[in-house]
Short mmCIF file of C-alpha atoms in Angstrom, two decimals:
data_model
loop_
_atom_site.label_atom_id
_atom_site.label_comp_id
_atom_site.label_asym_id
_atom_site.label_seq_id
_atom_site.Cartn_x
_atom_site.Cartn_y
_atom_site.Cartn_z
CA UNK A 1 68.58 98.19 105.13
CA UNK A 2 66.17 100.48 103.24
CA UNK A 3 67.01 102.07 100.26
CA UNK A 4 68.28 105.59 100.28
CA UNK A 5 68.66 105.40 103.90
CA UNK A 6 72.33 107.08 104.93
CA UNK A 7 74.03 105.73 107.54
CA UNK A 8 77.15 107.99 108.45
CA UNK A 9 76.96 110.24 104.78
CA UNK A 10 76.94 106.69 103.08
CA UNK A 11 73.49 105.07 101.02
CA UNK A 12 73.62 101.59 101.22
CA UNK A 13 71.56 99.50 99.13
CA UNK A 14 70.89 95.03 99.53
CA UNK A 15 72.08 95.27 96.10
CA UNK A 16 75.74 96.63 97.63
CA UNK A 17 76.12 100.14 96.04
CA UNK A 18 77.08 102.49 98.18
CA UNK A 19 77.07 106.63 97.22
CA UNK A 20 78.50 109.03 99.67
CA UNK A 21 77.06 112.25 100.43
CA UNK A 22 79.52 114.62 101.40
CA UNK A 23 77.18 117.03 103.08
CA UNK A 24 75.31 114.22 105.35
CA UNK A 25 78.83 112.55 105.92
CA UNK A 26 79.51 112.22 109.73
CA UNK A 27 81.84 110.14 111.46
CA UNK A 28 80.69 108.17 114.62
CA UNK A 29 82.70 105.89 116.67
CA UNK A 30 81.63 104.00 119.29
CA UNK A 31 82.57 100.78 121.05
CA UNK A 32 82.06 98.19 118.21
CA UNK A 33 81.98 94.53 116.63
CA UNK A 34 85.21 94.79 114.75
CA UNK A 35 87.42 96.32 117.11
CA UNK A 36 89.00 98.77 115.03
CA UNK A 37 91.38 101.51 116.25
CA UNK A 38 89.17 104.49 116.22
CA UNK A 39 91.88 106.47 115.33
CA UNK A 40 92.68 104.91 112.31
CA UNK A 41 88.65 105.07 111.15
CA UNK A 42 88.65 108.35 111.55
CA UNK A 43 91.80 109.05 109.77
CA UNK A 44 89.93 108.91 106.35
CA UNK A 45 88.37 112.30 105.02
CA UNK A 46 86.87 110.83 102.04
CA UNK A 47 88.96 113.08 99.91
CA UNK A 48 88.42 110.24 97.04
CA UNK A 49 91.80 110.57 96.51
CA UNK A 50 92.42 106.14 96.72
CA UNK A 51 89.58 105.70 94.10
CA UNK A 52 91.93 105.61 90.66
CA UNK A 53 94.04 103.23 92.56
CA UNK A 54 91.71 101.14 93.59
CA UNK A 55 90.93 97.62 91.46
CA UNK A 56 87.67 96.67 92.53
CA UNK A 57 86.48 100.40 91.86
CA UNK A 58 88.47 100.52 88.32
CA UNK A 59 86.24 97.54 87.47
CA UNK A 60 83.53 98.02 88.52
CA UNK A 61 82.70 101.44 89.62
CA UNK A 62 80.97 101.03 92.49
CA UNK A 63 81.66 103.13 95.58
CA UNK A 64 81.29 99.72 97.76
CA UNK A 65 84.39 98.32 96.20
CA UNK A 66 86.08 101.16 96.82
CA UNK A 67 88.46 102.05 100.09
CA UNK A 68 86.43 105.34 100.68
CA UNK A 69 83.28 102.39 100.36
CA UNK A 70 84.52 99.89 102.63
CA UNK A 71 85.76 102.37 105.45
CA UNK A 72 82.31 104.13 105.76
CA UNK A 73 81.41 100.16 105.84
CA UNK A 74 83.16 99.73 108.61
CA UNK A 75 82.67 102.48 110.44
CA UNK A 76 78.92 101.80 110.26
CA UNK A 77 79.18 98.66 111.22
CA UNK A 78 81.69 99.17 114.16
CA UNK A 79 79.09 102.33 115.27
CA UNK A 80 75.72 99.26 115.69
CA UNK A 81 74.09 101.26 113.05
CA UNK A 82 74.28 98.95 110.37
CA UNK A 83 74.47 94.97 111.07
CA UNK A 84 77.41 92.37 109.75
CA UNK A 85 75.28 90.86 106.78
CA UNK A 86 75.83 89.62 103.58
CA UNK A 87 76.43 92.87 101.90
CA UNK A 88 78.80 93.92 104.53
CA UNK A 89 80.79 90.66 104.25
CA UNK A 90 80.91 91.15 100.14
CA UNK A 91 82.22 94.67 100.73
CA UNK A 92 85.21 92.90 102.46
CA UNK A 93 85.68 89.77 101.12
CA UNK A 94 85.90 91.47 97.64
CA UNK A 95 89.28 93.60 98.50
CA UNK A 96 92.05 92.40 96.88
CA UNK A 97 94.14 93.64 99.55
CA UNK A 98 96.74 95.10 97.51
CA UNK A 99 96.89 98.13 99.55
CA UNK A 100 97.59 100.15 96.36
CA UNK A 101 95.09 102.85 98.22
CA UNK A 102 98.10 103.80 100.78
CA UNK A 103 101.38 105.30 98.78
CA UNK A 104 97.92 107.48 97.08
CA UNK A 105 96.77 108.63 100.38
CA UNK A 106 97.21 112.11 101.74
CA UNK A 107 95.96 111.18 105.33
CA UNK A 108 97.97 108.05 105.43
CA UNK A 109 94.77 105.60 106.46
CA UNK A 110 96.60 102.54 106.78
CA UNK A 111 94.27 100.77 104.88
CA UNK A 112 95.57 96.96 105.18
CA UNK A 113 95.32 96.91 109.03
CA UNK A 114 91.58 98.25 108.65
CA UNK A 115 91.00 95.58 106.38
CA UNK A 116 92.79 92.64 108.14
CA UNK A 117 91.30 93.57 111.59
CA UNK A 118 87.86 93.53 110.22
CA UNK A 119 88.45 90.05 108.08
CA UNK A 120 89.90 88.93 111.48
CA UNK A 121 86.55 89.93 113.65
CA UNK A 122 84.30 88.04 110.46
CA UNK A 123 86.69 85.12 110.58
CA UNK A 124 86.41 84.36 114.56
CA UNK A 125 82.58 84.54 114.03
CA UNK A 126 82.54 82.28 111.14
CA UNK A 127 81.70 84.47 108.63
CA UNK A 128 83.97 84.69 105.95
CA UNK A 129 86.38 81.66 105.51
CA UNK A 130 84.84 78.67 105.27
CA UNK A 131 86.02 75.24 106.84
CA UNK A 132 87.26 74.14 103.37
CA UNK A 133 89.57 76.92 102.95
CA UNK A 134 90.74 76.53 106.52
CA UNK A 135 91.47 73.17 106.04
CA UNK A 136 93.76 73.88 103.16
CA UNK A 137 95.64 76.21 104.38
CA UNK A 138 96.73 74.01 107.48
CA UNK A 139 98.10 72.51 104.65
CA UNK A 140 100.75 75.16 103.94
CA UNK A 141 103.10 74.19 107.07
CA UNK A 142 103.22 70.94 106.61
CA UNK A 143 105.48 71.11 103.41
CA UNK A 144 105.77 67.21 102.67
CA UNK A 145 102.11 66.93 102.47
CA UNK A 146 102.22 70.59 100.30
CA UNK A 147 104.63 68.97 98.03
CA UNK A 148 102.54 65.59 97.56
CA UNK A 149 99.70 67.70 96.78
CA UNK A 150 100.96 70.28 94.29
CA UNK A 151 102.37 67.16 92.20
CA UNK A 152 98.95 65.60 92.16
CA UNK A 153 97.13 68.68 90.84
CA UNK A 154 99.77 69.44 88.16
CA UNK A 155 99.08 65.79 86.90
CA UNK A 156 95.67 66.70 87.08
CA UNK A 157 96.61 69.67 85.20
CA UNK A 158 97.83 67.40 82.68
CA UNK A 159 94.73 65.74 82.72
CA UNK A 160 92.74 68.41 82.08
CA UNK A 161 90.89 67.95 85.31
CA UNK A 162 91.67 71.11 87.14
CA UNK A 163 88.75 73.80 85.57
CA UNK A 164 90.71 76.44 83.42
CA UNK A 165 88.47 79.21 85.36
CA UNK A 166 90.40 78.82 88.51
CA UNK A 167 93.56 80.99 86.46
CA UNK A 168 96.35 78.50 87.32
CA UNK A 169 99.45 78.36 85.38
CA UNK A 170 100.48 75.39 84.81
CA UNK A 171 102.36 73.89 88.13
CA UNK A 172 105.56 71.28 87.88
CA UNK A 173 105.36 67.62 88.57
CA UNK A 174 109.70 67.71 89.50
CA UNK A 175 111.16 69.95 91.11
CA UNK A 176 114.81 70.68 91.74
CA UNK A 177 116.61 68.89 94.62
CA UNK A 178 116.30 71.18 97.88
CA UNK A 179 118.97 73.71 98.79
CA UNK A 180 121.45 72.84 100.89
CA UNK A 181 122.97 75.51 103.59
CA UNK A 182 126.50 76.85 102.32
CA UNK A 183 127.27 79.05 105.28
CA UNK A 184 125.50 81.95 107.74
CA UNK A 185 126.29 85.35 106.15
CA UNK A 186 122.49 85.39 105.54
CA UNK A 187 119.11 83.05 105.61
CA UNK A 188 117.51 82.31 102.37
CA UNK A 189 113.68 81.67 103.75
CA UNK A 190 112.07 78.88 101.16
CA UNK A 191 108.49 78.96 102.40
CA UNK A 192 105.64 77.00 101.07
CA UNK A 193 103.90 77.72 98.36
CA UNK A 194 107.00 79.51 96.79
CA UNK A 195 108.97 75.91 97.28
CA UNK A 196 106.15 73.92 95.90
CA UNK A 197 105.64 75.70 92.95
CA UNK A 198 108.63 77.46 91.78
CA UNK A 199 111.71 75.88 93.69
CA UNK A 200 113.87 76.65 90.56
CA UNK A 201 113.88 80.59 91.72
CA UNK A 202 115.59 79.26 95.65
CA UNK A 203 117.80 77.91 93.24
CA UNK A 204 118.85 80.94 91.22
CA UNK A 205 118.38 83.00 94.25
CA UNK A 206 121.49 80.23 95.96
CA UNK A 207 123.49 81.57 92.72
CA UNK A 208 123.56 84.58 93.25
CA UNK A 209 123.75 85.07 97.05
CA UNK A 210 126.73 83.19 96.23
CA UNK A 211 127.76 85.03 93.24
CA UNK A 212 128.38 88.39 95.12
CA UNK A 213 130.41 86.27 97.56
CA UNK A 214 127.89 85.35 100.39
CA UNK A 215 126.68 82.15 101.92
CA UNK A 216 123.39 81.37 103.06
CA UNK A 217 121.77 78.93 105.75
CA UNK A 218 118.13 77.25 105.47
CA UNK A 219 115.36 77.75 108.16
CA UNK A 220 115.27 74.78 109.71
CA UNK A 221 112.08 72.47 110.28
CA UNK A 222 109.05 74.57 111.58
CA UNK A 223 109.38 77.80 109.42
CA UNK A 224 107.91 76.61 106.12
CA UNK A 225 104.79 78.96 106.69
CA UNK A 226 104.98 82.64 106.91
CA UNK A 227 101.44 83.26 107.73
CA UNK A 228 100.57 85.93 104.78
CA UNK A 229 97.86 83.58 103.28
CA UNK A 230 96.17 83.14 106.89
CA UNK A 231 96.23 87.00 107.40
CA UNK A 232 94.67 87.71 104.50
CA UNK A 233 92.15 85.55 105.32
CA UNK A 234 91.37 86.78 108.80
CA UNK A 235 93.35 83.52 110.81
CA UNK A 236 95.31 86.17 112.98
CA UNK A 237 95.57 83.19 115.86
CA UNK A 238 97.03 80.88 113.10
CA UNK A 239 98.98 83.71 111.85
CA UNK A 240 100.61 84.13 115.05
CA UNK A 241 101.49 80.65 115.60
CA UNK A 242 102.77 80.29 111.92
CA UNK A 243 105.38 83.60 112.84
CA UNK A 244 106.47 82.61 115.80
CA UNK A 245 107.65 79.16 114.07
CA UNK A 246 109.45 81.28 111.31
CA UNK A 247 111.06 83.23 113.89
CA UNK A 248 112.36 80.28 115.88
CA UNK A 249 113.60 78.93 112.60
CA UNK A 250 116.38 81.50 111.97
CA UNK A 251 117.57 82.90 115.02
CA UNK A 252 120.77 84.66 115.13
CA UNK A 253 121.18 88.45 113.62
CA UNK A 254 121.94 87.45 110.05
CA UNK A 255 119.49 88.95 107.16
CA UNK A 256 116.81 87.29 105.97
CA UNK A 257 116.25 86.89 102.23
CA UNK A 258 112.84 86.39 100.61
CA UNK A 259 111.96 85.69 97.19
CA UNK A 260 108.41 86.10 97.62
CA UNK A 261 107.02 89.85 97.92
CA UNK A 262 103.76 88.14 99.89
CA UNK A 263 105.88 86.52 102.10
CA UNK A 264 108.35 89.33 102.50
CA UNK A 265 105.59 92.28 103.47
CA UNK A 266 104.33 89.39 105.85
CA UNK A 267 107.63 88.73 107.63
CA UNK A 268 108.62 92.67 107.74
CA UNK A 269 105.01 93.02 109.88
CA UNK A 270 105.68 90.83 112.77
CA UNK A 271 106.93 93.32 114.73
CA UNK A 272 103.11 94.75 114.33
CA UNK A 273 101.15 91.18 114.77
CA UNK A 274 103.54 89.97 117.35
CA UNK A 275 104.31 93.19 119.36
CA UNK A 276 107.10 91.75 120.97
CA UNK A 277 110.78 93.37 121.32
CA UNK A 278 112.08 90.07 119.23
CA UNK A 279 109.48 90.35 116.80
CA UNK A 280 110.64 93.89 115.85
CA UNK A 281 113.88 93.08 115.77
CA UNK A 282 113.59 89.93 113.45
CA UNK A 283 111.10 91.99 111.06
CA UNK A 284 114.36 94.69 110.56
CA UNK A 285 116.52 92.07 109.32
CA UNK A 286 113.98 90.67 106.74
CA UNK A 287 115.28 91.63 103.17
CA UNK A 288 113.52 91.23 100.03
CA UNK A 289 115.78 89.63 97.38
CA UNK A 290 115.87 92.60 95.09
CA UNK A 291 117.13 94.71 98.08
CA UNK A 292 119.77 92.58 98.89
CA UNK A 293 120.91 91.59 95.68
CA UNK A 294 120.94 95.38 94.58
CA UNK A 295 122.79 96.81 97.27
CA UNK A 296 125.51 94.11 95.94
CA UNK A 297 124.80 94.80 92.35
CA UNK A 298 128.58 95.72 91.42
CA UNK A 299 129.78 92.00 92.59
CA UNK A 300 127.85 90.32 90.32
CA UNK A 301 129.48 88.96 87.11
CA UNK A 302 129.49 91.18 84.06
CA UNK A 303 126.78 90.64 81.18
CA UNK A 304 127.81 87.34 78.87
CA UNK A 305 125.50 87.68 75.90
CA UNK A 306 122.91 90.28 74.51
CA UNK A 307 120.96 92.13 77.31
CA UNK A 308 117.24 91.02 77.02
CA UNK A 309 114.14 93.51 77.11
CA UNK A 310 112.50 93.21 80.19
CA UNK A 311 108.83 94.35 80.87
CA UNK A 312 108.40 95.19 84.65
CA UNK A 313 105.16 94.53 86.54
CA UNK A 314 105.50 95.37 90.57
CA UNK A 315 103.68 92.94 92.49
CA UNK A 316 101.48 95.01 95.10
CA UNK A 317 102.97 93.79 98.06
CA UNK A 318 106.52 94.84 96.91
CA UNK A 319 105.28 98.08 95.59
CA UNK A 320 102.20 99.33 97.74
CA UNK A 321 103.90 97.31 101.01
CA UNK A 322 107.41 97.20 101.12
CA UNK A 323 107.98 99.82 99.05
CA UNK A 324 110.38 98.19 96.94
CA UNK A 325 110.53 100.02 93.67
CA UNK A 326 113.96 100.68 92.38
CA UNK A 327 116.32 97.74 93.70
CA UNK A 328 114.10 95.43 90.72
CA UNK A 329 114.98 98.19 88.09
CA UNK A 330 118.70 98.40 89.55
CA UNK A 331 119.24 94.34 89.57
CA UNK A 332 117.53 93.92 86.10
CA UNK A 333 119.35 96.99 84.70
CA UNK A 334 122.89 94.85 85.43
CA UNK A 335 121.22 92.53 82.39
CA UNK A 336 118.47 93.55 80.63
CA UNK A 337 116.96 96.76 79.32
CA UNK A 338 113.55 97.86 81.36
CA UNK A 339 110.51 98.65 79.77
CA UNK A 340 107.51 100.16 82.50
CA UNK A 341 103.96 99.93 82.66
CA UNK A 342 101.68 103.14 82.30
CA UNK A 343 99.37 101.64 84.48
CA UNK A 344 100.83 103.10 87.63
CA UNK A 345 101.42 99.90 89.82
CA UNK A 346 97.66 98.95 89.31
CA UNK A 347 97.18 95.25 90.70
CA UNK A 348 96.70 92.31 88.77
CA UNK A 349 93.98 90.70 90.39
CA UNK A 350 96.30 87.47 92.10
CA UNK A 351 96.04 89.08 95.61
CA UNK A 352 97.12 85.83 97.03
CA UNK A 353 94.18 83.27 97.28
CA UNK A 354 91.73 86.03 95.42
CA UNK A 355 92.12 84.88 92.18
CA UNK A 356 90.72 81.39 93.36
CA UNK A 357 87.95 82.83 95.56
CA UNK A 358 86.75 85.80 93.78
CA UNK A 359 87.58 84.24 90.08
CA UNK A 360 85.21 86.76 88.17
CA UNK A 361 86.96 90.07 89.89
CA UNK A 362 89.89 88.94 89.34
CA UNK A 363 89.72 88.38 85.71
CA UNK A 364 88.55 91.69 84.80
CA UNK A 365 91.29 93.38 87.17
CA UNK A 366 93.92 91.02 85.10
CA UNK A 367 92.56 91.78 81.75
CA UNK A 368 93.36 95.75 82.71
CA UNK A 369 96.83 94.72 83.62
CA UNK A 370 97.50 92.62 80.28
CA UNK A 371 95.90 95.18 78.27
CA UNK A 372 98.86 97.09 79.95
CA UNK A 373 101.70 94.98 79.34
CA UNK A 374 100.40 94.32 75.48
CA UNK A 375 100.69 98.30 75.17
CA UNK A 376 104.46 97.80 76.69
CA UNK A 377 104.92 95.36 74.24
CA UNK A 378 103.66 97.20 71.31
CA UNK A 379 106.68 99.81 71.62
CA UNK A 380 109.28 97.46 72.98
CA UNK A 381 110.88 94.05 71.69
CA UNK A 382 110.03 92.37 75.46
CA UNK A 383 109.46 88.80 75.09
CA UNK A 384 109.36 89.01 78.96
CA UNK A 385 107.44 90.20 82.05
CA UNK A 386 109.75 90.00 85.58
CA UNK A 387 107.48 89.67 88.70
CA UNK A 388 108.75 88.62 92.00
CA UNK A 389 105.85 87.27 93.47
CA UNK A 390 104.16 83.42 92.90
CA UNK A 391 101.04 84.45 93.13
CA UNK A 392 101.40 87.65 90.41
CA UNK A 393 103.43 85.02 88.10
CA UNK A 394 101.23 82.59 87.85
CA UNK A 395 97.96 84.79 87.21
CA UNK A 396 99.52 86.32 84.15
CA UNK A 397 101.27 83.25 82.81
CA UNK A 398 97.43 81.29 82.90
CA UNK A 399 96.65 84.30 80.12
CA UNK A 400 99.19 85.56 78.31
CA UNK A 401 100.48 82.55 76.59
CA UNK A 402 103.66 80.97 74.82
CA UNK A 403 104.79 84.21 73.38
CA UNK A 404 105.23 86.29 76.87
CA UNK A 405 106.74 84.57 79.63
CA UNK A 406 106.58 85.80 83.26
CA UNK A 407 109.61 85.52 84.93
CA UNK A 408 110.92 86.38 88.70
CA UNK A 409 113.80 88.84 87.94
CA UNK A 410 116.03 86.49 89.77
CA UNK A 411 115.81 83.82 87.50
CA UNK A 412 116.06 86.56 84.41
CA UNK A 413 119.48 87.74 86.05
CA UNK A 414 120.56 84.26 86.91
CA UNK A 415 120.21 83.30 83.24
CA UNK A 416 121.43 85.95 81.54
CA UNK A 417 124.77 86.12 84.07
CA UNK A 418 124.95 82.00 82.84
CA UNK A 419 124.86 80.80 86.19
#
């Protein structure tokens, strides 16, 4: 590419800058590489209206890691006049995915299936997701091996063998004993990572599905994998296979609970991936927790002891996504008093496997965020942060230390009911 040079209103540099220019810009779509729905390229007037909301641009300011960047990316790309290179591929692999561009958008670009198409076209030609990461995520379904594995890094942890760049809060060498089914009202999906890592939330979860008077069944073997990690990584074949074990592993008509707002915005999209009658009809009964649990708020107990200040930060996929806002604020306002964030939703850099991968953007995102929640902090009493999402936990609790702990909400309602 030479310098200067616009392709479709858009000046692309080897260096991967990008500057629009409004009165060269000129959409052209043809029959291209990535397969995109036309419709949905085209849907984007470059109004500049995602750019605040953006992470990658907050940081770093560059019109390349921007929505508005990566769209006239793709659309040059999909048109033959630019080629999939390097620069391309960092334009891509350098969204967080948090889809925080959307809920901002007047023209409603749906963003995230831009994105994951084109990650799914540079993952069948080998371009982004290397055999290493492949290889670890086949380790997500097969949950025995997940467990082994996520004992043996937190004694590495322990060891002080696992490099302290990586972001990873410290993992737990036990865990709980596994849930065991108490009846059908609804399913309470475990998952992988989730299970691994922070079992203790299934069981505060089992606590209170039973405390408003429910029971809840286990997916059984084969549905330990929703698929979100995959998706984000462009393995829409894998993804595929992954949901239609899930979906096998809770048949019936019963609501499905999820703890996890990755997992969640994952499960409530089959019906898109799959684009099967069954599919849709199994994504509509796929509840995030807070949902559930705050449409039953009034049969929960009745606060035991002094109602804690609780500082809320939205995971992206809960906020941006599902649109999950105000059942968190409704469940934690039966127990604690809220305190919000003025940073308007902005991501915290996790974005699943991001933090690992892209380690340097996602510091500087996360350092925005903290600055956030130390401002929240400065005019409340919080001595914790509620986030219902692993990966979003786990990011903030590598850097914010002994003195602010992250919490899922369910587990800060579960204690503070005594249960």
């Amino acid at each position: 590419m030479v310098p200067g040079n616009l392709v479709n209103g858009v000046s692309f540099w080897h260096e991967g800058s990008v500057r629009v220019d409004r009165s060269a810009y000129a959409v052209v779509v043809l029959d291209g590489v990535l397969n995109l729905d036309p419709g949905k390229l085209s849907t984007c007037v470059s109004c500049g209206l995602c750019l605040p909301h953006c992470p990658t641009f907050r940081v770093s300011g560059e019109e390349a890691y921007s929505p508005r960047g990566r769209i006239d990316a793709m659309r040059a790309v999909e048109s033959g006049e630019l080629p999939i290179d390097k620069t391309f591929v960092d334009f891509m692999e350098t969204c967080v995915q948090c889809r925080g561009c959307e809920p901002a958008c007047p023209s409603g670009v749906q963003f995230g299936d831009l994105m994951e198409g084109t990650r799914s076209a540079l993952a069948s030609s080998k371009r982004i997701t290397p055999w290493w990461q492949r290889m670890g995520f086949q380790v997500l379904p097969r949950h025995r091996l997940l467990l082994a594995g996520s004992s043996l890094l937190a004694v590495a942890q322990r060891l002080r063998l696992v490099p302290k760049r990586l972001g990873l809060a410290t993992l737990p060498i036990r865990r709980p004993a596994r849930l065991a089914a108490t009846g059908s009202d609804v399913w309470l999906f475990t998952g992988c990572v989730m299970d691994a890592w922070q079992r203790q939330t299934h069981v505060n979860t089992a606590k209170l599905i039973t405390a408003v008077g429910e029971s809840y069944a286990i997916p059984s073997a084969g549905g330990g994998c929703c698929g979100a990690l995959h998706v984000h990584a462009g393995l829409e074949d894998e993804t595929r296979r992954l949901a239609a074990d899930v979906m096998a592993s809770m048949p019936g008509d019963a609501p499905i609970v999820v703890n996890s707002a990755g997992c969640g915005a994952a499960m409530k999209d089959y019906g898109h991936l799959i684009g099967t009658p069954d599919a849709v009809a199994f994504s509509m009964r796929v509840l995030d927790v807070n949902e559930y649990l705050a449409e039953r708020v009034d049969r929960l107990p009745s606060m035991a002891s002094p109602r804690p200040t609780v500082i809320v930060q939205d995971p992206c996929h809960l906020r941006h996504v599902q649109r999950v806002v105000d059942p968190v604020r409704t469940l934690l306002g039966h127990v604690a008093s809220v305190v919000e964030l003025d940073d308007d939703g902005l991501c915290c850099g996790a974005g699943g496997a991001y933090s690992a991968l892209q380690p340097d953007l996602a510091g500087q995102i996360r350092e925005r965020k903290v600055a956030s929640i130390a401002r929240a902090t400065s005019r409340s009493d919080a001595s914790l942060v509620a986030s219902a999402n692993p990966g979003c936990s786990m990011h903030l609790s590598a850097v914010l230390g002994d003195d602010l702990e992250v919490r899922h909400p369910v587990d800060i309602v579960a204690d503070a009911l005594g249960l």
